[in-house]
Amino acid sequence: MDEFALISRYFASVGHHQGVELGVGDDAAIIAPRPDEAWVVATDTLVAGVHFPELEPADAIAYRAVAVNVSDMAAMAAQPRYCTLALTMPTADLEWINAFAQGLRDAVTASDLALVGGDTTRGPLTVSLTVIGSGLSSALLRRSGAAVGHEILVSGCLGDAAAGLAALLDGRSPSVERERLIQRFRRPPSRVALAIDNAAFIGAAIDVSDGLLADAAHIAAASNVAINIDTERVPLSADLIASSGPDQALSHALTGGDDYELLISAPSRAVPQLQRAGFFAIGQCIAGTGVLVDGAPATGHRGYRHFDNAAG
Amino acid sequence: MDEFALISRYFASVGHHQGVELGVGDDAAIIAPRPDEAWVVATDTLVAGVHFPELEPADAIAYRAVAVNVSDMAAMAAQPRYCTLALTMPTADLEWINAFAQGLRDAVTASDLALVGGDTTRGPLTVSLTVIGSGLSSALLRRSGAAVGHEILVSGCLGDAAAGLAALLDGRSPSVERERLIQRFRRPPSRVALAIDNAAFIGAAIDVSDGLLADAAHIAAASNVAINIDTERVPLSADLIASSGPDQALSHALTGGDDYELLISAPSRAVPQLQRAGFFAIGQCIAGTGVLVDGAPATGHRGYRHFDNAAG
């Protein structure tokens, strides 16, 4: 049983539902205490050795912790506003904390957030961030908004972050391309403005955190459609191809997570507008279930799942 | 440098401040997007082996994770409404998760909360919960509301949870008293209704999580007063005295954390009302700084701090 099944099976329905428009299972929750206003809440945790290498610089860890949560806001077309930080660390190394605070400041400033609270505790290095955003209920995006006939688009090149992470871990000599890929892993860009500006043209949305195929599968499941990806249209950066070669580059793009680009569906008539805004059309929603790659079932391609080999 | 200094030094002023009435450093943050309405946000993390014994039952871990955050809402006199869960665990043991979900359900139901989102990841067992509550800005309580001449009151017996935790760890044979103390550690009561019903009579408020003396020191520092505690008036349960003896009982009450009772200040004229509601008067706010125990400086008595022996 993987984490997605765990979440929906055990935590999907805990507590009351007054004011909860959208609960566990999407990129973020939607709370609508008033009809004209929605609050959007997302929590993401980064664990040392799981979500980033143990020796990552503290500023990069902090930046990524904010960026992955901001990305959940982008996937809802919500404006991130406030965040809280739960920081667990084995020791209080002031140099490390200073660098962490700098990365936090950079990320919070880049997304116009306020850090409003938090908790520091002793323990294995874990960074858990909660972001609260807002938007108009009717303008927020969900995974369930795709329909047969929609096109599938992505907001930028995929695979760079996975190649950057691989470059961090393989210990080979640095190059300009490898450094740029590492930066794509460490400081994912914000797609909030892109999402909000184009929300009216978008059907479903998710951010690519687990990998293109895995995240496409989430849209497919939530929207009751199948999604076909045309691999030759998936945008790959020159840095990725130069450092990984074309085959490995495509593999990173299909199954590597951590890019935090937006994956959306949209009716065909909206595609020119979305392409002008920077999206790339890479597939279609068709009748059926699951994800296809160039028309064939995407078996053997899977994104990152935390508990794939767990008991049960 | 301890965690309180860490928080205020590094994270107190990160990001914009629009709509932030109260940021890092109190029990919870206050966000007031509209003049007549405030949202209150608190995050608390529980780490295995730090905040609870490694072998605690999963339902007790979940219950406590909710209760400690609800307690932060009580300390602000805010109504807890929504929560998100960031659960990090080494393996996906379905029996464990099932028990955890049951404890979560119990706690969320007891406090009329909705779990609206979260994140499950693989890593060392860590439970980070964020609670979002609401209230009228003018009715919310802060640590800074004490004044010279205020009485200091507490909402219930102190020391039970510390004795319960000690009983969990010492491996001695169970008794009825020890079992009740353990339950006080595992399932702290909610003081939300007590706080909201009596907010108009209260000056400053905090919840006793780090220990009476440590938490009194937070009120003293935030309010620019000194606080004197009359030890003979500190309420001790019969279970605590029976299991620990009177000296150890008082020590648990002064420095043991985890009781999650409310510690408040109030003008003398409000004391009869607060006593009828269940509070116990245990001291006074006087001119000066810091905390006194029976008129003498409280040196040697300190609550739990995470990074006391850290570098710097």
Coordinates of C-alpha atoms in Angstrom, one line a residue:
Chain A
M1 CA 0.0 0.0 0.0
D2 CA 1.5 3.4 -1.0
E3 CA 1.0 6.7 0.7
F4 CA -1.9 7.8 -1.6
A5 CA -3.9 4.8 -0.6
L6 CA -2.9 5.3 3.0
I7 CA -4.1 8.9 3.0
S8 CA -7.4 8.2 1.5
R9 CA -8.1 5.0 3.4
Y10 CA -7.3 6.3 6.9
F11 CA -7.5 10.0 7.0
A12 CA -10.0 11.0 4.4
S13 CA -12.9 11.4 6.7
V14 CA -11.9 12.5 10.2
G15 CA -13.9 15.1 12.0
H16 CA -16.7 17.5 11.1
H17 CA -17.2 18.9 7.6
Q18 CA -18.8 22.4 8.2
G19 CA -17.0 24.8 5.9
V20 CA -14.8 22.2 4.4
E21 CA -15.2 22.4 0.6
L22 CA -12.4 20.1 -0.2
G23 CA -10.6 17.8 2.4
V24 CA -7.9 15.3 2.3
G25 CA -6.6 14.0 -1.1
D26 CA -6.0 17.0 -3.4
D27 CA -3.0 19.3 -3.4
A28 CA -4.5 21.4 -0.7
A29 CA -7.7 21.7 1.4
I30 CA -10.3 24.3 0.8
I31 CA -12.0 25.9 3.7
A32 CA -14.8 28.3 2.9
P33 CA -16.1 30.0 6.1
R34 CA -17.9 32.6 3.9
P35 CA -19.5 32.0 0.5
D36 CA -17.3 34.5 -1.3
E37 CA -13.9 33.6 0.2
A38 CA -11.9 30.4 0.5
W39 CA -8.9 29.6 2.5
V40 CA -6.5 27.0 1.1
V41 CA -4.2 24.9 3.4
A42 CA -1.4 22.6 2.4
T43 CA 1.3 20.8 4.5
D44 CA 4.4 19.2 3.1
T45 CA 7.2 17.6 5.0
L46 CA 10.8 17.1 3.9
V47 CA 12.9 14.5 5.7
A48 CA 16.7 14.3 5.5
G49 CA 17.8 11.3 3.5
V50 CA 14.3 10.9 2.0
H51 CA 13.4 14.1 0.3
F52 CA 16.9 15.6 0.2
P53 CA 20.5 14.3 0.7
E54 CA 21.7 14.4 4.3
L55 CA 24.3 17.0 3.5
E56 CA 22.3 19.5 1.6
P57 CA 23.0 23.1 2.5
A58 CA 20.6 24.5 5.0
D59 CA 19.5 27.3 2.8
A60 CA 18.6 24.9 0.0
I61 CA 16.5 22.7 2.5
A62 CA 14.6 25.7 3.7
Y63 CA 14.0 27.1 0.2
R64 CA 12.7 23.8 -1.0
A65 CA 10.4 23.3 2.0
V66 CA 8.7 26.6 1.2
A67 CA 8.7 26.1 -2.5
V68 CA 7.0 22.7 -2.4
N69 CA 4.2 24.1 -0.4
V70 CA 3.9 27.2 -2.5
S71 CA 3.6 24.8 -5.4
D72 CA 0.6 23.2 -3.8
M73 CA -1.0 26.6 -3.7
A74 CA -0.1 27.1 -7.4
A75 CA -1.8 23.8 -8.2
M76 CA -5.0 25.2 -6.7
A77 CA -4.6 28.7 -8.2
A78 CA -4.6 30.1 -4.7
Q79 CA -2.5 33.0 -3.5
P80 CA -0.1 31.8 -0.7
R81 CA -0.3 34.2 2.3
Y82 CA 0.9 32.7 5.5
C83 CA 3.1 29.8 6.7
T84 CA 4.1 28.0 9.8
L85 CA 7.3 26.0 10.2
A86 CA 7.8 22.9 12.3
L87 CA 11.6 22.4 12.3
T88 CA 13.0 19.3 13.9
M89 CA 16.8 19.1 14.1
P90 CA 19.4 17.0 16.0
T91 CA 21.4 19.9 17.4
A92 CA 21.2 23.6 17.4
D93 CA 24.1 24.5 15.2
L94 CA 23.9 28.3 14.8
E95 CA 25.7 28.4 11.5
W96 CA 23.3 25.9 10.1
I97 CA 20.3 27.7 11.5
N98 CA 21.5 31.0 10.2
A99 CA 21.8 29.6 6.7
F100 CA 18.4 27.9 7.1
A101 CA 16.8 31.2 8.1
Q102 CA 18.4 32.9 5.0
G103 CA 16.9 30.3 2.7
L104 CA 13.6 30.7 4.4
R105 CA 13.7 34.4 4.0
D106 CA 14.6 34.1 0.3
A107 CA 11.7 31.7 -0.4
V108 CA 9.2 33.6 1.7
T109 CA 10.1 36.9 0.1
A110 CA 10.0 35.4 -3.4
S111 CA 6.4 34.2 -2.7
D112 CA 5.3 37.2 -0.6
L113 CA 4.5 35.0 2.4
A114 CA 4.6 35.7 6.1
L115 CA 6.0 33.2 8.5
V116 CA 3.5 33.5 11.4
G117 CA 4.5 30.7 13.7
G118 CA 6.1 27.4 14.3
D119 CA 7.8 24.9 16.5
T120 CA 11.5 23.9 16.9
T121 CA 12.2 20.6 18.4
R122 CA 15.1 18.2 18.8
G123 CA 15.1 15.1 16.7
P124 CA 16.0 13.7 13.3
L125 CA 16.2 16.5 10.7
T126 CA 12.7 17.1 9.4
V127 CA 11.1 20.2 8.0
S128 CA 7.3 20.4 7.9
L129 CA 5.7 23.5 6.5
T130 CA 2.1 24.5 6.4
V131 CA 1.0 27.2 4.0
I132 CA -2.3 29.0 4.1
G133 CA -3.5 30.8 1.0
S134 CA -6.7 32.3 -0.2
G135 CA -8.8 32.7 -3.3
L136 CA -12.3 32.9 -4.6
S137 CA -14.0 29.5 -4.2
S138 CA -15.2 29.5 -7.8
A139 CA -11.7 30.2 -9.2
L140 CA -9.8 27.5 -7.4
L141 CA -8.5 24.5 -9.4
R142 CA -8.8 20.8 -8.4
R143 CA -7.6 17.5 -9.7
S144 CA -11.1 16.5 -10.7
G145 CA -11.6 19.2 -13.4
A146 CA -10.4 17.2 -16.4
A147 CA -12.8 15.9 -19.1
V148 CA -12.5 13.6 -22.1
G149 CA -11.3 15.8 -25.0
H150 CA -9.2 18.1 -22.8
E151 CA -5.6 18.6 -23.7
I152 CA -2.9 18.0 -21.2
L153 CA -0.2 20.7 -20.7
V154 CA 2.8 21.3 -18.5
S155 CA 4.3 24.6 -17.5
G156 CA 7.9 23.9 -18.1
C157 CA 10.7 21.3 -18.7
L158 CA 10.5 18.1 -16.7
G159 CA 13.2 15.9 -15.4
D160 CA 15.7 18.6 -14.5
A161 CA 15.2 18.3 -10.8
A162 CA 15.6 14.5 -10.9
A163 CA 18.8 14.9 -12.8
G164 CA 19.9 17.5 -10.4
L165 CA 19.3 15.2 -7.5
A166 CA 21.2 12.4 -9.3
A167 CA 24.1 14.9 -9.9
L168 CA 24.2 15.7 -6.2
L169 CA 24.4 12.1 -5.3
D170 CA 26.8 10.6 -7.9
G171 CA 29.8 12.6 -6.9
R172 CA 31.0 13.2 -10.5
S173 CA 32.8 16.4 -11.3
P174 CA 30.7 19.6 -11.6
S175 CA 29.8 21.2 -14.9
V176 CA 27.7 24.3 -15.8
E177 CA 24.8 22.0 -16.9
R178 CA 25.0 19.9 -13.7
E179 CA 25.0 23.0 -11.5
R180 CA 21.9 24.4 -13.3
L181 CA 20.1 21.1 -12.8
I182 CA 21.1 21.1 -9.1
Q183 CA 19.6 24.6 -8.8
R184 CA 16.4 23.3 -10.3
F185 CA 16.2 20.7 -7.5
R186 CA 17.2 23.2 -4.8
R187 CA 15.1 26.2 -5.8
P188 CA 12.0 25.2 -7.6
P189 CA 10.3 28.2 -9.4
S190 CA 6.9 29.4 -8.2
R191 CA 4.1 28.9 -10.7
V192 CA 1.5 30.8 -8.6
A193 CA 1.1 33.8 -10.9
L194 CA 0.9 31.6 -13.9
A195 CA -1.8 29.5 -12.3
I196 CA -3.9 32.5 -11.0
D197 CA -3.6 34.4 -14.3
N198 CA -4.7 31.5 -16.4
A199 CA -7.1 29.7 -14.0
A200 CA -10.1 30.6 -16.1
F201 CA -8.7 28.5 -19.0
I202 CA -7.7 25.5 -16.9
G203 CA -9.7 22.3 -16.2
A204 CA -7.8 20.2 -13.7
A205 CA -4.4 21.0 -12.1
I206 CA -1.8 19.3 -10.1
D207 CA 1.9 20.1 -9.4
V208 CA 4.5 17.6 -10.6
S209 CA 6.1 16.4 -7.4
D210 CA 6.0 12.7 -7.7
G211 CA 6.7 12.5 -11.4
L212 CA 4.7 13.2 -14.6
L213 CA 3.2 9.7 -14.9
A214 CA 2.3 9.5 -11.2
D215 CA 0.8 12.9 -11.1
A216 CA -1.1 12.5 -14.4
A217 CA -2.5 9.3 -12.8
H218 CA -3.9 11.4 -9.9
I219 CA -5.7 13.7 -12.3
A220 CA -7.0 10.7 -14.3
A221 CA -8.3 9.0 -11.2
A222 CA -9.9 12.2 -9.7
S223 CA -11.5 13.1 -13.1
N224 CA -12.5 9.7 -14.3
V225 CA -10.6 9.9 -17.5
A226 CA -7.5 8.3 -19.0
I227 CA -4.5 10.4 -19.9
N228 CA -2.2 9.8 -22.9
I229 CA 1.2 11.4 -22.9
D230 CA 3.0 12.0 -26.2
T231 CA 6.6 11.5 -25.1
E232 CA 8.0 13.4 -28.1
R233 CA 6.2 16.6 -27.0
V234 CA 7.4 16.5 -23.3
P235 CA 9.7 19.5 -23.0
L236 CA 13.3 18.6 -22.1
S237 CA 15.9 21.1 -21.3
A238 CA 19.2 21.3 -23.2
D239 CA 21.0 20.9 -19.8
L240 CA 19.1 17.7 -19.1
I241 CA 19.9 16.2 -22.5
A242 CA 23.5 17.3 -22.3
S243 CA 24.0 15.8 -18.9
S244 CA 21.9 12.6 -19.2
G245 CA 21.6 11.8 -22.9
P246 CA 18.1 11.5 -24.5
D247 CA 16.9 8.2 -23.1
Q248 CA 17.8 8.9 -19.5
A249 CA 16.5 12.4 -20.0
L250 CA 13.0 11.2 -21.0
S251 CA 13.0 8.7 -18.1
H252 CA 13.8 11.5 -15.6
A253 CA 11.0 13.6 -17.2
L254 CA 8.4 10.8 -17.0
T255 CA 9.1 9.4 -13.5
G256 CA 11.5 11.8 -11.7
G257 CA 9.7 14.0 -9.3
D258 CA 10.6 17.3 -7.7
D259 CA 10.1 19.6 -10.8
Y260 CA 7.1 21.4 -9.3
E261 CA 5.8 22.4 -12.7
L262 CA 2.1 22.5 -13.2
L263 CA 0.3 19.7 -15.0
I264 CA -3.1 20.8 -16.2
S265 CA -5.9 19.9 -18.5
A266 CA -7.7 22.4 -20.6
P267 CA -10.3 22.4 -23.4
S268 CA -8.7 22.6 -26.9
R269 CA -9.9 26.1 -27.5
A270 CA -7.8 27.4 -24.5
V271 CA -4.6 25.8 -25.7
P272 CA -3.3 28.7 -27.8
Q273 CA -3.8 31.1 -24.8
L274 CA -2.0 28.7 -22.5
Q275 CA 0.8 28.1 -24.9
R276 CA 1.3 31.9 -25.2
A277 CA 1.5 31.9 -21.4
G278 CA 4.3 29.3 -21.4
F279 CA 2.5 25.9 -21.2
F280 CA 3.5 23.0 -23.5
A281 CA 0.8 20.6 -24.8
I282 CA 1.9 17.1 -24.1
G283 CA -1.1 14.8 -24.3
Q284 CA -4.9 14.3 -24.2
C285 CA -7.6 13.2 -21.9
I286 CA -9.5 10.2 -23.4
A287 CA -12.1 7.8 -22.2
G288 CA -10.8 5.1 -19.9
T289 CA -8.7 4.9 -16.8
G290 CA -5.1 5.3 -15.9
V291 CA -2.2 6.8 -17.9
L292 CA -0.9 5.8 -21.4
V293 CA 2.5 6.6 -22.8
D294 CA 2.3 7.0 -26.6
G295 CA -0.9 5.0 -26.6
A296 CA 0.4 2.1 -24.5
P297 CA -0.4 1.5 -20.8
A298 CA 2.3 3.1 -18.6
T299 CA 3.3 -0.1 -16.8
G300 CA 6.8 0.0 -15.4
H301 CA 6.8 3.8 -15.2
R302 CA 5.9 5.0 -11.8
G303 CA 6.6 8.1 -9.8
Y304 CA 8.0 8.2 -6.3
R305 CA 5.8 6.6 -3.7
H306 CA 6.8 6.5 0.0
F307 CA 5.5 3.1 1.1
D308 CA 5.4 1.0 -2.1
N309 CA 7.1 -2.0 -0.5
A310 CA 5.3 -1.7 2.9
A311 CA 3.5 -4.5 4.6
G312 CA -0.1 -4.8 3.6
Chain B
M1 CA 20.9 28.8 23.4
D2 CA 17.5 27.2 23.9
E3 CA 14.6 26.9 21.5
F4 CA 12.8 30.0 22.7
A5 CA 15.9 32.2 21.9
L6 CA 16.3 30.3 18.6
I7 CA 12.8 31.0 17.6
S8 CA 12.8 34.7 18.4
R9 CA 16.3 35.3 17.1
Y10 CA 16.0 33.6 13.7
F11 CA 12.4 33.3 12.7
A12 CA 10.6 36.2 14.4
S13 CA 10.6 38.5 11.4
V14 CA 10.4 36.6 8.1
G15 CA 8.2 37.9 5.4
H16 CA 5.5 40.5 5.1
H17 CA 3.2 41.5 7.9
Q18 CA -0.1 42.5 6.2
G19 CA -2.9 41.0 8.3
V20 CA -0.5 39.4 10.8
E21 CA -1.7 40.7 14.3
L22 CA 0.6 38.4 16.2
G23 CA 3.4 36.4 14.7
V24 CA 6.1 34.1 16.0
G25 CA 6.6 33.8 19.7
D26 CA 3.2 33.3 21.4
D27 CA 1.2 30.1 21.7
A28 CA -0.3 30.7 18.3
A29 CA -0.3 33.3 15.5
I30 CA -3.2 35.6 14.9
I31 CA -4.1 36.5 11.3
A32 CA -6.8 39.0 10.9
P33 CA -7.8 39.4 7.2
R34 CA -10.9 41.3 8.3
P35 CA -11.3 43.7 11.2
D36 CA -14.0 41.6 12.8
E37 CA -12.5 38.2 12.5
A38 CA -9.3 36.6 13.4
W39 CA -7.8 33.2 12.4
V40 CA -5.4 31.6 14.9
V41 CA -2.7 29.2 13.7
A42 CA -0.6 26.8 15.8
T43 CA 1.9 24.1 14.9
D44 CA 3.4 21.5 17.3
T45 CA 5.6 18.6 16.5
L46 CA 6.0 15.4 18.5
V47 CA 9.1 13.4 17.9
A48 CA 9.5 9.7 19.0
G49 CA 12.0 9.4 21.8
V50 CA 11.8 13.2 22.5
H51 CA 8.2 14.0 23.2
F52 CA 6.9 10.5 23.8
P53 CA 8.6 7.1 24.5
E54 CA 9.4 5.2 21.3
L55 CA 7.0 2.4 22.2
E56 CA 3.9 4.5 23.0
P57 CA 0.7 3.1 21.5
A58 CA -0.2 4.8 18.2
D59 CA -3.6 6.0 19.4
A60 CA -2.0 7.8 22.3
I61 CA 0.6 9.5 20.0
A62 CA -2.2 10.7 17.7
Y63 CA -4.4 11.9 20.6
R64 CA -1.6 13.9 22.2
A65 CA -0.5 15.4 18.9
V66 CA -4.0 16.9 18.5
A67 CA -4.4 17.8 22.2
V68 CA -1.2 19.8 22.4
N69 CA -2.2 21.9 19.5
V70 CA -5.8 22.3 20.8
S71 CA -4.2 23.4 24.0
D72 CA -2.4 26.3 22.1
M73 CA -5.9 27.3 20.9
A74 CA -7.2 27.3 24.5
A75 CA -4.3 29.5 25.5
M76 CA -5.5 32.1 23.0
A77 CA -9.2 31.5 23.8
A78 CA -9.7 30.6 20.2
Q79 CA -12.1 27.9 18.9
P80 CA -10.1 25.2 17.1
R81 CA -11.7 24.4 13.7
Y82 CA -9.4 22.7 11.2
C83 CA -6.2 20.8 11.3
T84 CA -3.6 19.3 9.0
L85 CA -1.3 16.4 9.8
A86 CA 2.2 15.8 8.6
L87 CA 3.0 12.2 9.6
T88 CA 6.5 10.8 9.1
M89 CA 6.9 7.1 9.9
P90 CA 9.6 4.5 9.2
T91 CA 7.3 1.9 7.7
A92 CA 3.7 1.6 6.8
D93 CA 2.4 -0.8 9.4
L94 CA -1.3 -1.0 8.9
E95 CA -2.1 -2.1 12.4
W96 CA -0.2 0.9 13.7
I97 CA -1.8 3.3 11.3
N98 CA -5.2 2.0 12.1
A99 CA -4.6 2.6 15.8
F100 CA -3.2 6.1 15.0
A101 CA -6.2 7.0 13.0
Q102 CA -8.5 5.9 15.9
G103 CA -6.6 8.1 18.3
L104 CA -6.8 10.9 15.8
R105 CA -10.5 10.4 15.4
D106 CA -11.1 10.4 19.1
A107 CA -9.2 13.7 19.6
V108 CA -10.6 15.4 16.6
T109 CA -14.1 14.5 17.7
A110 CA -13.5 15.6 21.3
S111 CA -12.5 19.0 20.0
D112 CA -15.0 19.3 17.1
L113 CA -12.2 19.7 14.6
A114 CA -11.9 18.7 10.9
L115 CA -8.8 17.1 9.6
V116 CA -8.6 18.9 6.2
G117 CA -5.2 17.8 4.8
G118 CA -1.8 16.5 5.4
D119 CA 1.2 14.6 4.2
T120 CA 2.5 11.2 4.9
T121 CA 6.2 10.5 4.4
R122 CA 8.8 7.9 5.2
G123 CA 11.3 8.8 7.9
P124 CA 11.9 8.7 11.7
L125 CA 8.5 8.8 13.5
T126 CA 7.5 12.4 13.8
V127 CA 4.0 13.8 14.1
S128 CA 3.5 17.5 13.2
L129 CA 0.1 19.0 13.4
T130 CA -1.2 22.4 12.5
V131 CA -4.4 23.7 13.9
I132 CA -6.4 26.6 12.6
G133 CA -8.9 28.2 14.9
S134 CA -10.9 31.4 14.9
G135 CA -12.2 34.1 17.3
L136 CA -12.9 37.7 17.6
S137 CA -9.6 39.7 17.6
S138 CA -10.5 41.6 20.7
A139 CA -11.3 38.5 22.7
L140 CA -8.1 36.5 22.0
L141 CA -5.7 36.1 24.9
R142 CA -1.9 36.7 24.7
R143 CA 1.0 36.1 26.9
S144 CA 1.5 39.8 27.2
G145 CA -1.7 40.6 29.1
A146 CA -0.5 40.4 32.7
A147 CA 0.0 43.4 34.9
V148 CA 1.5 44.1 38.3
G149 CA -1.2 43.2 40.9
H150 CA -2.8 40.4 38.8
E151 CA -3.3 37.1 40.5
I152 CA -1.8 34.0 38.8
L153 CA -4.2 31.0 38.4
V154 CA -4.0 27.5 36.9
S155 CA -6.8 25.4 35.5
G156 CA -6.0 22.1 37.2
C157 CA -3.6 19.9 39.0
L158 CA 0.0 20.0 37.8
G159 CA 2.7 17.4 37.7
D160 CA 0.4 14.4 36.8
A161 CA 1.6 14.1 33.2
A162 CA 5.3 14.3 34.2
A163 CA 4.7 11.6 36.8
G164 CA 2.8 9.6 34.1
L165 CA 5.6 9.8 31.7
A166 CA 8.1 8.8 34.5
A167 CA 5.8 5.8 35.2
L168 CA 5.8 4.8 31.5
L169 CA 9.6 4.8 31.5
D170 CA 10.5 3.3 34.9
G171 CA 9.1 -0.2 34.2
R172 CA 7.7 -0.6 37.7
S173 CA 4.5 -2.5 38.3
P174 CA 1.2 -0.8 37.4
S175 CA -1.2 0.6 39.9
V176 CA -4.5 2.4 39.6
E177 CA -2.8 5.7 40.4
R178 CA 0.0 5.2 38.0
E179 CA -2.5 4.2 35.2
R180 CA -4.5 7.4 35.8
L181 CA -1.3 9.5 35.7
I182 CA -0.3 7.8 32.4
Q183 CA -3.7 8.7 31.0
R184 CA -3.1 12.3 31.9
F185 CA 0.1 12.2 29.8
R186 CA -1.6 10.4 26.9
R187 CA -4.8 12.2 26.7
P188 CA -4.5 15.8 28.0
P189 CA -7.9 17.4 28.5
S190 CA -9.1 20.3 26.4
R191 CA -9.4 23.7 28.2
V192 CA -10.9 25.4 25.2
A193 CA -14.4 25.9 26.6
L194 CA -13.0 27.1 29.9
A195 CA -10.8 29.6 28.2
I196 CA -13.5 31.0 25.8
D197 CA -16.1 31.1 28.6
N198 CA -13.8 33.1 30.9
A199 CA -11.8 35.1 28.4
A200 CA -13.3 38.4 29.6
F201 CA -11.9 37.8 33.1
I202 CA -8.4 36.8 32.0
G203 CA -5.3 39.0 31.5
A204 CA -2.5 36.8 30.1
A205 CA -2.7 33.2 29.2
I206 CA -0.4 30.3 28.2
D207 CA -0.7 26.6 28.4
V208 CA 1.6 24.6 30.7
S209 CA 3.6 22.5 28.2
D210 CA 7.2 23.2 29.3
G211 CA 6.5 23.3 33.0
L212 CA 4.9 25.8 35.4
L213 CA 8.1 27.8 36.1
A214 CA 9.2 27.9 32.5
D215 CA 5.7 28.9 31.2
A216 CA 5.3 31.4 34.0
A217 CA 8.6 32.9 32.8
H218 CA 7.1 33.3 29.3
I219 CA 4.2 35.3 30.7
A220 CA 6.6 37.3 32.9
A221 CA 8.9 38.2 30.0
A222 CA 6.0 39.0 27.6
S223 CA 4.2 41.2 30.2
N224 CA 7.2 42.9 31.8
V225 CA 6.3 41.6 35.3
A226 CA 7.8 39.2 37.8
I227 CA 5.6 36.2 38.9
N228 CA 5.7 34.7 42.4
I229 CA 4.4 31.2 42.8
D230 CA 3.2 30.1 46.3
T231 CA 4.1 26.5 46.2
E232 CA 1.7 25.5 48.9
R233 CA -1.2 26.6 46.7
V234 CA -0.2 24.7 43.6
P235 CA -2.9 22.0 43.2
L236 CA -1.5 18.4 43.4
S237 CA -3.6 15.4 42.7
A238 CA -4.0 12.6 45.2
D239 CA -2.7 10.2 42.5
L240 CA 0.4 12.2 42.2
I241 CA 1.1 12.4 45.9
A242 CA 0.4 8.7 46.3
S243 CA 2.7 7.7 43.6
S244 CA 5.5 10.2 43.9
G245 CA 5.5 11.4 47.5
P246 CA 5.0 15.1 48.4
D247 CA 8.5 16.4 47.5
Q248 CA 8.8 14.7 44.1
A249 CA 5.1 15.7 43.5
L250 CA 5.9 19.4 43.9
S251 CA 9.0 19.0 41.7
H252 CA 6.9 17.4 38.9
A253 CA 4.3 20.2 39.3
L254 CA 6.9 23.0 39.1
T255 CA 9.1 21.7 36.3
G256 CA 7.4 18.8 34.6
G257 CA 5.8 19.7 31.4
D258 CA 3.0 18.1 29.4
D259 CA 0.0 18.9 31.7
Y260 CA -1.6 21.3 29.2
E261 CA -3.5 23.2 31.9
L262 CA -4.0 26.9 31.4
L263 CA -1.8 29.3 33.3
I264 CA -3.4 32.7 33.4
S265 CA -3.2 36.1 35.1
A266 CA -6.3 38.0 36.2
P267 CA -7.2 41.1 38.2
S268 CA -8.1 40.3 41.8
R269 CA -11.8 41.2 41.3
A270 CA -12.1 38.4 38.7
V271 CA -10.6 35.7 41.0
P272 CA -13.9 34.5 42.6
Q273 CA -15.5 34.0 39.2
L274 CA -12.4 32.1 37.9
Q275 CA -12.3 30.0 41.0
R276 CA -16.0 29.1 40.6
A277 CA -15.1 28.1 37.0
G278 CA -12.4 25.7 38.2
F279 CA -9.2 27.8 38.4
F280 CA -6.8 27.7 41.4
A281 CA -5.0 30.9 42.5
I282 CA -1.3 30.1 42.9
G283 CA 0.6 33.3 42.8
Q284 CA 0.8 37.0 42.0
C285 CA 2.3 39.4 39.4
I286 CA 4.7 41.8 41.0
A287 CA 7.2 44.4 39.8
G288 CA 10.4 43.0 38.5
T289 CA 11.5 40.3 36.1
G290 CA 11.5 36.5 36.1
V291 CA 9.9 33.9 38.3
L292 CA 10.0 33.6 42.1
V293 CA 9.2 30.5 44.1
D294 CA 7.8 31.4 47.6
G295 CA 9.5 34.8 47.2
A296 CA 13.0 33.5 46.2
P297 CA 14.4 33.5 42.7
A298 CA 13.5 30.2 40.9
T299 CA 17.1 29.3 40.1
G300 CA 17.7 25.6 39.6
H301 CA 14.1 25.1 38.5
R302 CA 13.6 25.0 34.8
G303 CA 11.1 23.5 32.4
Y304 CA 11.9 21.4 29.4
R305 CA 14.0 23.2 26.8
H306 CA 15.1 21.5 23.6
F307 CA 18.5 22.9 22.9
D308 CA 19.8 23.9 26.3
N309 CA 23.2 22.4 25.9
A310 CA 23.6 23.4 22.3
A311 CA 26.6 25.2 20.8
G312 CA 26.3 29.0 21.0

